[in-house]
CSV table of C-alpha atoms in Angstrom, one decimal:
chain,number,residue,atom,x,y,z
A,1300,MET,CA,6.0,7.0,-2.6
A,1301,ASN,CA,8.3,9.5,-0.9
A,1302,TRP,CA,10.8,7.3,1.0
A,1303,LYS,CA,12.8,8.8,3.8
A,1304,ASN,CA,15.6,7.4,5.8
A,1305,LEU,CA,17.3,8.2,9.0
A,1306,SER,CA,19.9,5.7,9.9
A,1307,ASN,CA,19.7,5.0,6.2
A,1308,LEU,CA,16.2,6.0,6.9
A,1309,LEU,CA,13.4,5.2,4.5
A,1310,ALA,CA,10.2,7.1,4.8
A,1311,ALA,CA,6.8,7.0,3.3
A,1312,GLY,CA,5.7,10.5,2.5
A,1313,VAL,CA,2.1,10.8,3.5
A,1314,ILE,CA,0.6,7.5,4.3
A,1315,GLY,CA,-2.5,6.4,2.3
A,1316,LEU,CA,-4.6,4.2,4.5
A,1317,GLY,CA,-8.1,3.1,4.9
A,1318,LEU,CA,-9.0,1.8,8.2
A,1319,ALA,CA,-8.3,-1.7,7.3
A,1320,ALA,CA,-7.8,-0.5,3.7
A,1321,CYS,CA,-5.1,1.3,2.0
A,1322,GLY,CA,-2.4,1.3,-0.5
A,1323,ASP,CA,-2.0,3.8,-3.2
A,1324,ASP,CA,-3.9,4.0,-6.5
A,1325,ASP,CA,-4.3,0.3,-6.8
A,1326,ASP,CA,-3.8,0.2,-10.6
A,1327,GLY,CA,-5.8,-3.0,-10.9
A,1328,GLY,CA,-4.9,-4.6,-7.6
A,1329,THR,CA,-1.5,-6.1,-8.7
A,1330,ASN,CA,1.1,-5.1,-6.2
A,1331,PRO,CA,-0.3,-1.6,-6.1
A,1332,ILE,CA,2.3,0.0,-4.0
A,1333,ALA,CA,5.1,-2.0,-5.6
A,1334,ASP,CA,7.1,-1.4,-8.7
A,1335,ALA,CA,5.3,-3.4,-11.4
A,1336,GLY,CA,8.1,-5.9,-11.0
A,1337,PRO,CA,9.6,-5.7,-7.4
A,1338,ASP,CA,13.1,-6.3,-8.9
A,1339,GLN,CA,13.3,-3.1,-11.0
A,1340,GLY,CA,16.7,-1.7,-12.0
A,1341,ASN,CA,19.1,-4.4,-10.7
A,1342,PRO,CA,17.3,-7.7,-10.0
A,1343,ASP,CA,18.5,-9.9,-7.2
A,1344,GLU,CA,21.4,-11.3,-9.1
A,1345,GLY,CA,22.8,-14.5,-7.9
A,1346,THR,CA,20.0,-15.3,-5.4
A,1347,SER,CA,19.4,-19.0,-5.0
A,1348,ASP,CA,16.0,-20.8,-4.6
A,1349,GLY,CA,17.2,-22.4,-1.4
A,1350,GLY,CA,19.1,-25.4,-0.4
A,1351,PRO,CA,17.6,-28.9,0.2
A,1352,GLY,CA,16.4,-30.0,3.5
A,1353,ALA,CA,16.2,-27.2,6.1
A,1354,THR,CA,13.5,-24.6,6.1
A,1355,VAL,CA,12.9,-21.3,7.8
A,1356,SER,CA,9.6,-20.5,9.5
A,1357,VAL,CA,8.1,-17.2,8.5
A,1358,THR,CA,5.1,-15.7,10.4
A,1359,PHE,CA,3.0,-12.8,9.2
A,1360,MET,CA,0.2,-11.1,11.1
A,1361,ILE,CA,-2.6,-8.6,10.6
A,1362,ASP,CA,-3.8,-7.0,13.8
A,1363,ASP,CA,-7.5,-6.2,13.8
A,1364,SER,CA,-7.9,-6.7,17.6
A,1365,VAL,CA,-9.5,-3.3,18.1
A,1366,ASN,CA,-12.1,-3.0,15.4
A,1367,LYS,CA,-12.6,-6.7,14.8
A,1368,THR,CA,-14.5,-6.2,11.6
A,1369,TYR,CA,-12.8,-9.1,9.7
A,1370,THR,CA,-14.0,-12.7,9.5
A,1371,ALA,CA,-12.8,-15.8,7.7
A,1372,SER,CA,-15.2,-14.9,4.8
A,1373,ASP,CA,-13.1,-11.8,4.1
A,1374,ARG,CA,-10.2,-14.1,3.0
A,1375,LEU,CA,-7.3,-11.9,4.2
A,1376,ALA,CA,-4.1,-12.9,2.4
A,1377,TRP,CA,-0.4,-12.1,2.6
A,1378,LYS,CA,0.4,-11.1,-1.0
A,1379,GLY,CA,4.0,-10.7,-2.2
A,1380,SER,CA,6.8,-11.8,-4.4
A,1381,PHE,CA,6.2,-15.4,-3.8
A,1382,ASN,CA,4.0,-18.4,-4.6
A,1383,TYR,CA,2.3,-20.4,-1.8
A,1384,ASP,CA,1.6,-24.1,-1.9
A,1385,GLY,CA,-1.0,-24.9,0.8
A,1386,ALA,CA,-0.4,-28.7,0.5
A,1387,THR,CA,3.2,-28.3,1.7
A,1388,ASN,CA,2.8,-24.9,3.5
A,1389,THR,CA,5.8,-23.5,1.6
A,1390,LEU,CA,6.6,-20.2,0.0
A,1391,THR,CA,8.7,-20.0,-3.2
A,1392,ARG,CA,10.2,-16.8,-4.4
A,1393,ASP,CA,8.4,-15.3,-7.5
A,1394,PRO,CA,9.4,-11.7,-8.5
A,1395,GLY,CA,6.2,-11.5,-10.6
A,1396,TRP,CA,3.8,-11.7,-7.6
A,1397,ALA,CA,1.8,-14.4,-9.4
A,1398,GLY,CA,0.4,-16.2,-6.3
A,1399,PRO,CA,-1.3,-18.1,-4.9
A,1400,TYR,CA,-0.9,-16.4,-1.5
A,1401,PRO,CA,-1.3,-17.8,2.0
A,1402,LEU,CA,-4.6,-16.9,3.7
A,1403,LEU,CA,-4.4,-15.6,7.3
A,1404,HIS,CA,-6.3,-17.3,10.2
A,1405,ASP,CA,-7.9,-16.4,13.5
A,1406,ASP,CA,-9.0,-19.8,14.5
A,1407,GLY,CA,-6.0,-21.1,16.4
A,1408,THR,CA,-4.6,-22.9,13.4
A,1409,ASN,CA,-1.9,-22.4,10.8
A,1410,GLY,CA,0.3,-20.3,13.1
A,1411,ASP,CA,-2.5,-18.5,14.8
A,1412,GLN,CA,-2.2,-18.7,18.6
A,1413,THR,CA,-5.6,-17.7,19.9
A,1414,ALA,CA,-8.9,-18.0,18.1
A,1415,ASN,CA,-11.1,-15.0,17.6
A,1416,ASP,CA,-8.8,-12.4,19.1
A,1417,GLY,CA,-8.6,-10.3,15.9
A,1418,LEU,CA,-4.9,-11.3,15.3
A,1419,TRP,CA,-4.9,-12.8,11.9
A,1420,THR,CA,-1.8,-15.0,11.4
A,1421,VAL,CA,-0.1,-17.4,9.1
A,1422,THR,CA,3.2,-19.3,9.6
A,1423,VAL,CA,4.8,-20.7,6.4
A,1424,GLN,CA,8.0,-22.4,5.5
A,1425,VAL,CA,10.7,-21.2,3.1
A,1426,ASP,CA,13.6,-23.3,1.9
A,1427,ARG,CA,16.7,-22.0,3.6
A,1428,PRO,CA,19.2,-20.8,1.0
A,1429,ALA,CA,22.5,-22.5,0.9
A,1430,THR,CA,24.5,-19.4,0.1
A,1431,ASP,CA,22.9,-16.1,-1.1
A,1432,ALA,CA,20.0,-14.7,0.8
A,1433,LEU,CA,16.5,-14.6,-0.6
A,1434,ASN,CA,14.8,-11.2,-0.8
A,1435,PHE,CA,11.1,-10.8,-0.6
A,1436,GLU,CA,8.6,-7.9,-0.9
A,1437,TYR,CA,5.0,-8.0,0.3
A,1438,GLY,CA,1.7,-6.4,1.2
A,1439,ALA,CA,-1.7,-7.6,2.2
A,1440,VAL,CA,-5.1,-8.0,0.5
A,1441,ARG,CA,-8.7,-8.9,1.4
A,1442,ASN,CA,-11.3,-10.8,-0.6
A,1443,ALA,CA,-8.5,-13.0,-2.1
A,1444,GLY,CA,-9.9,-15.0,-5.0
A,1445,GLY,CA,-10.7,-18.7,-5.0
A,1446,THR,CA,-12.3,-21.0,-2.5
A,1447,ASP,CA,-9.3,-22.9,-1.2
A,1448,PRO,CA,-9.2,-22.7,2.7
A,1449,LEU,CA,-5.4,-22.1,2.6
A,1450,GLU,CA,-4.6,-20.4,-0.7
A,1451,GLY,CA,-5.9,-17.1,-2.0
A,1452,LEU,CA,-5.7,-15.8,-5.6
A,1453,ASP,CA,-5.2,-12.3,-6.9
A,1454,GLN,CA,-8.5,-12.2,-8.8
A,1455,GLY,CA,-11.0,-9.8,-7.1
A,1456,SER,CA,-8.7,-9.0,-4.2
A,1457,GLU,CA,-8.5,-5.5,-2.6
A,1458,TRP,CA,-5.1,-4.1,-1.6
A,1459,ILE,CA,-5.2,-3.0,2.1
A,1460,TRP,CA,-1.4,-2.7,2.9
A,1461,ASN,CA,-0.8,0.8,4.4
A,1462,ALA,CA,2.4,0.6,6.3
A,1463,PRO,CA,4.9,3.5,6.0
A,1464,GLY,CA,7.7,3.0,3.5
A,1465,GLY,CA,5.7,1.2,0.8
A,1466,ASN,CA,5.8,-2.6,0.4
A,1467,GLY,CA,7.2,-4.6,3.3
A,1468,THR,CA,10.4,-6.6,2.8
A,1469,PHE,CA,12.1,-9.5,4.5
A,1470,ILE,CA,15.2,-11.5,3.9
A,1471,VAL,CA,15.8,-15.2,4.4
A,1472,GLY,CA,19.5,-16.0,5.0
A,1473,PRO,CA,21.5,-19.2,5.2
A,1474,SER,CA,21.6,-19.1,9.0
A,1475,ASP,CA,18.0,-18.1,9.7
A,1476,THR,CA,15.6,-20.4,11.5
A,1477,ALA,CA,12.5,-18.2,12.1
A,1478,ILE,CA,11.5,-14.8,10.9
A,1479,SER,CA,8.5,-12.5,11.6
A,1480,PRO,CA,8.3,-9.8,9.0
A,1481,SER,CA,6.5,-6.6,10.0
A,1482,GLY,CA,2.8,-7.0,9.9
A,1483,LEU,CA,-0.2,-4.7,9.4
A,1484,THR,CA,-2.1,-3.0,12.1
A,1485,ILE,CA,-5.7,-2.0,11.3
A,1486,GLU,CA,-6.0,1.4,12.9
A,1487,PRO,CA,-8.9,1.9,15.3
A,1488,PHE,CA,-11.8,3.9,14.0
A,1489,GLY,CA,-11.8,7.6,14.8
A,1490,THR,CA,-14.2,10.5,14.6
A,1491,ASN,CA,-13.1,12.3,11.4
A,1492,ASP,CA,-14.9,12.7,8.1
A,1493,PHE,CA,-13.8,14.2,4.7
A,1494,ARG,CA,-15.5,15.7,1.8
A,1495,LEU,CA,-14.3,16.2,-1.8
A,1496,THR,CA,-15.8,18.5,-4.5
A,1497,ILE,CA,-14.5,18.5,-8.1
A,1498,ASP,CA,-15.4,21.1,-10.8
A,1499,SER,CA,-15.8,19.6,-14.3
A,1500,ALA,CA,-15.2,23.0,-15.9
A,1501,VAL,CA,-11.8,23.1,-14.4
A,1502,VAL,CA,-11.1,19.5,-15.4
A,1503,ARG,CA,-11.8,20.3,-19.0
A,1504,THR,CA,-9.2,23.1,-19.0
A,1505,SER,CA,-6.6,21.4,-16.8
A,1506,ASP,CA,-3.1,21.5,-18.3
A,1507,PRO,CA,-1.0,19.7,-15.7
A,1508,GLU,CA,2.1,19.4,-18.0
A,1509,ASP,CA,1.8,23.2,-18.7
A,1510,ASP,CA,2.3,22.6,-22.4
A,1511,GLY,CA,-0.5,24.8,-23.6
A,1512,GLU,CA,-2.9,21.8,-24.2
A,1513,ALA,CA,-5.7,20.7,-21.9
A,1514,ASN,CA,-5.7,17.0,-21.1
A,1515,TRP,CA,-9.4,16.4,-20.9
A,1516,PRO,CA,-11.1,19.0,-23.0
A,1517,SER,CA,-13.9,16.7,-24.1
A,1518,TYR,CA,-14.9,15.4,-20.6
A,1519,ASP,CA,-18.7,15.6,-20.3
A,1520,PRO,CA,-20.1,15.8,-16.8
A,1521,ALA,CA,-23.1,13.9,-18.0
A,1522,SER,CA,-20.9,10.8,-18.2
A,1523,GLY,CA,-20.6,10.8,-14.4
A,1524,MET,CA,-17.7,10.7,-12.0
A,1525,GLN,CA,-16.2,8.1,-9.7
A,1526,VAL,CA,-13.6,8.1,-6.9
A,1527,LYS,CA,-11.4,5.4,-5.4
A,1528,SER,CA,-9.4,5.7,-2.2
A,1529,GLY,CA,-7.2,3.7,0.2
A,1530,ALA,CA,-9.7,4.6,2.9
A,1531,TRP,CA,-11.9,1.8,1.6
A,1532,GLY,CA,-9.7,-0.6,-0.4
A,1533,TRP,CA,-9.5,1.3,-3.7
A,1534,SER,CA,-12.8,0.1,-5.1
A,1535,LEU,CA,-14.7,2.7,-7.3
A,1536,VAL,CA,-17.6,4.7,-5.7
A,1537,PRO,CA,-20.0,6.9,-7.8
A,1538,VAL,CA,-19.8,10.6,-7.0
A,1539,GLU,CA,-23.0,12.5,-6.8
A,1540,SER,CA,-23.6,15.3,-9.3
A,1541,ASN,CA,-24.7,18.7,-7.9
A,1542,GLY,CA,-26.4,19.6,-11.3
A,1543,ASP,CA,-24.1,22.5,-12.0
A,1544,GLY,CA,-21.0,20.6,-13.3
A,1545,THR,CA,-19.6,19.9,-9.9
A,1546,PHE,CA,-19.6,16.6,-8.0
A,1547,THR,CA,-19.4,16.0,-4.3
A,1548,PHE,CA,-18.3,12.9,-2.4
A,1549,THR,CA,-18.7,12.6,1.4
A,1550,TYR,CA,-16.8,9.7,3.0
A,1551,GLY,CA,-19.1,9.6,6.0
A,1552,GLU,CA,-22.2,9.3,3.9
A,1553,ASP,CA,-21.1,7.5,0.8
A,1554,VAL,CA,-18.9,4.8,2.4
A,1555,VAL,CA,-19.2,4.6,6.2
A,1556,GLY,CA,-22.1,2.4,7.3
A,1557,LYS,CA,-22.6,0.8,3.8
A,1558,PRO,CA,-22.6,-3.0,3.9
A,1559,ALA,CA,-20.0,-3.1,1.1
A,1560,PHE,CA,-17.6,-1.1,3.3
A,1561,LYS,CA,-17.9,-2.7,6.7
A,1562,HIS,CA,-14.2,-2.3,7.3
A,1563,SER,CA,-14.2,1.5,6.8
A,1564,GLY,CA,-15.3,3.7,9.7
A,1565,PRO,CA,-14.7,7.3,10.8
A,1566,LEU,CA,-11.1,8.1,10.3
A,1567,PRO,CA,-8.5,8.5,13.0
A,1568,SER,CA,-6.7,11.8,13.7
A,1569,GLY,CA,-3.7,12.7,11.5
A,1570,PHE,CA,-4.7,10.2,8.8
A,1571,SER,CA,-4.0,10.7,5.1
A,1572,ALA,CA,-6.6,9.3,2.8
A,1573,GLN,CA,-5.2,8.9,-0.7
A,1574,PHE,CA,-7.7,9.1,-3.6
A,1575,VAL,CA,-8.0,9.4,-7.3
A,1576,PHE,CA,-11.0,10.6,-9.3
A,1577,VAL,CA,-12.1,8.7,-12.4
A,1578,LEU,CA,-13.7,10.8,-15.2
A,1579,GLY,CA,-16.8,8.8,-16.1
A,1580,SER,CA,-19.0,6.0,-14.7
A,1581,GLU,CA,-17.8,3.2,-17.0
A,1582,ALA,CA,-15.0,0.7,-16.6
A,1583,GLY,CA,-11.9,1.9,-18.3
A,1584,ASP,CA,-12.8,5.6,-18.1
A,1585,PRO,CA,-9.7,7.8,-17.6
A,1586,GLU,CA,-8.2,8.6,-14.2
A,1587,TYR,CA,-7.6,12.2,-13.3
A,1588,LYS,CA,-3.9,11.7,-13.5
A,1589,ALA,CA,-1.1,12.9,-15.7
A,1590,PRO,CA,2.1,11.0,-16.8
A,1591,GLY,CA,5.1,11.9,-14.7
A,1592,ILE,CA,3.0,14.0,-12.4
A,1593,GLY,CA,0.4,11.6,-10.8
A,1594,ALA,CA,-3.0,12.6,-9.6
A,1595,VAL,CA,-4.1,16.1,-10.7
A,1596,MET,CA,-5.4,18.6,-8.1
A,1597,ASP,CA,-6.9,21.2,-10.4
A,1598,GLY,CA,-10.6,21.9,-9.6
A,1599,ILE,CA,-10.6,19.8,-6.4
A,1600,THR,CA,-11.5,21.1,-3.0
A,1601,ALA,CA,-11.2,19.1,0.2
A,1602,GLU,CA,-12.9,19.6,3.6
A,1603,VAL,CA,-12.6,17.7,6.9
A,1604,LYS,CA,-14.6,17.7,10.1
A,1605,THR,CA,-14.3,16.0,13.5
A,1606,GLY,CA,-17.4,14.6,15.2
A,1607,ASP,CA,-20.3,17.1,14.9
A,1608,GLY,CA,-18.0,20.0,14.3
A,1609,PRO,CA,-18.0,22.3,11.3
A,1610,TRP,CA,-16.5,21.5,7.9
A,1611,GLN,CA,-13.1,23.1,7.4
A,1612,ARG,CA,-11.3,23.4,4.1
A,1613,VAL,CA,-7.9,21.8,4.0
A,1614,PRO,CA,-5.1,21.7,1.4
A,1615,LEU,CA,-4.5,18.7,-0.7
A,1616,VAL,CA,-1.2,16.9,-0.5
A,1617,ARG,CA,0.5,14.2,-2.6
A,1618,ALA,CA,1.2,10.7,-1.3
A,1619,GLY,CA,2.3,7.3,-2.4
A,1620,GLN,CA,4.6,6.0,-5.0
A,1621,ASP,CA,2.0,7.0,-7.6
A,1622,ASN,CA,1.8,10.6,-6.4
A,1623,ASN,CA,-1.9,10.2,-5.5
A,1624,THR,CA,-3.8,13.2,-4.1
A,1625,ALA,CA,-4.6,12.9,-0.4
A,1626,VAL,CA,-6.5,14.7,2.3
A,1627,ARG,CA,-5.3,14.6,5.9
A,1628,THR,CA,-7.6,14.6,8.9
A,1629,PRO,CA,-6.9,16.9,11.9
A,1630,GLY,CA,-4.6,15.6,14.5
A,1631,ASP,CA,-1.1,15.3,15.8
A,1632,ALA,CA,0.4,13.1,13.2
A,1633,PRO,CA,3.6,14.5,11.7
A,1634,ASP,CA,3.7,15.8,8.2
A,1635,VAL,CA,6.0,13.0,7.1
A,1636,ASP,CA,5.9,9.5,8.5
A,1637,PHE,CA,9.4,8.1,8.9
A,1638,VAL,CA,10.6,4.5,8.7
A,1639,PHE,CA,14.0,3.8,10.1
A,1640,ALA,CA,16.0,1.2,8.2
A,1641,THR,CA,19.5,-0.1,8.7
A,1642,PHE,CA,21.5,-2.0,6.0
A,1643,GLN,CA,24.5,-4.1,6.8
A,1644,ILE,CA,27.2,-6.1,4.9
A,1645,ASP,CA,28.7,-8.8,7.1
A,1646,ASP,CA,32.5,-9.2,6.5
A,1647,SER,CA,33.2,-10.2,10.0
A,1648,THR,CA,34.9,-13.4,9.1
A,1649,ASN,CA,37.2,-12.5,6.2
A,1650,LYS,CA,37.6,-8.8,7.1
A,1651,THR,CA,39.1,-7.9,3.8
A,1652,TYR,CA,37.1,-4.6,3.4
A,1653,THR,CA,38.3,-1.2,4.5
A,1654,VAL,CA,36.8,2.3,4.2
A,1655,GLU,CA,38.9,2.8,1.1
A,1656,ASP,CA,36.7,0.2,-0.7
A,1657,ARG,CA,33.8,2.5,-0.4
A,1658,LEU,CA,31.1,-0.1,0.1
A,1659,ALA,CA,27.7,1.4,-0.7
A,1660,TRP,CA,24.0,0.5,-0.5
A,1661,LYS,CA,22.7,0.7,-4.1
A,1662,GLY,CA,19.0,0.6,-4.9
A,1663,SER,CA,16.0,2.3,-6.3
A,1664,PHE,CA,16.6,5.5,-4.2
A,1665,GLN,CA,18.7,8.6,-4.0
A,1666,TYR,CA,20.6,9.5,-0.8
A,1667,ASP,CA,21.2,12.9,0.6
A,1668,GLY,CA,24.1,12.8,3.1
A,1669,ALA,CA,23.4,16.3,4.4
A,1670,THR,CA,20.0,15.2,5.8
A,1671,ASN,CA,20.6,11.4,6.0
A,1672,VAL,CA,17.4,11.0,3.9
A,1673,GLN,CA,16.6,8.7,1.0
A,1674,ASN,CA,14.0,9.4,-1.6
A,1675,LEU,CA,12.5,6.9,-4.1
A,1676,ASN,CA,14.1,6.8,-7.5
A,1677,THR,CA,13.1,3.7,-9.6
A,1678,GLY,CA,15.9,4.5,-12.1
A,1679,TRP,CA,18.6,3.6,-9.6
A,1680,ALA,CA,20.3,7.0,-10.3
């Protein structure tokens, strides 16, 4: 994802959402917006697993108070770089995101304040570290696996995290007592629809690397076409053939109103729906993506409309850490969604550092001092 930073601002290029569903190309549903291991490059060296005794209360919330489409049967869960033990209500740091994960509640228990208000909440405990802070990364899923009333598993879950800036993060320090990491707000439904058409003749000749060789020369339109998107949780949806080698998908007809997609409604204004086509109708068929490039745009046209208005063709954009294709609905949202982040090193006691020591914030990004903007770079260059 394009991260931008003002005040050591991180930004998330174009957000891929789904009303209650988003992410990027989910890549199987395992920390889809995350690096495959959240601690790429330089892991959290020297972090401790926490000291004995004292714990820190951590509260996470998903706000579905407007649409109110979620119920307990949807098994909303807070997924991240931790394991959750429902018996002790504790989180333990796990860079592999193996789970289980804590389920969220809207019944007045487990940290939830008011039943049935659409504010899904969980409060858990983390052992307070004795010295070095614990760093966590997270997102959110629905349909978490298993049947435990407190714990959710990764199997079968759908990634719905769509906040700007990629995965959420929080830090548990030696002096913390209670933390509320940024939650997820399910955007109210809007009045916008989008339509995608893909031409298989162009797909067969597409050469995204510009190396003189087509990537999918043997693709046969008779094998079908599918599409997945953050607008409905990254599950695969068949795309209808027009009988002439082209395929057309209409969000308002193929997703909205279908029982399987009860959380997906007409899109709000200024919303970017990330999507990826899959060349075929079988599991394991190739995605329309190229290494080092991301989702391919060749042969794809996108249209949007508001309410009963006419369809209007719009340009495709790239979005997300995986460089997915995306279509933006009309509206006043900015071309880039900014997240402001401030990083601090506390030397207020010893006060041994000066400007000559050139303290720096090092991570999986590149910083441009002229614009005060950071862009994602997983190589820590």
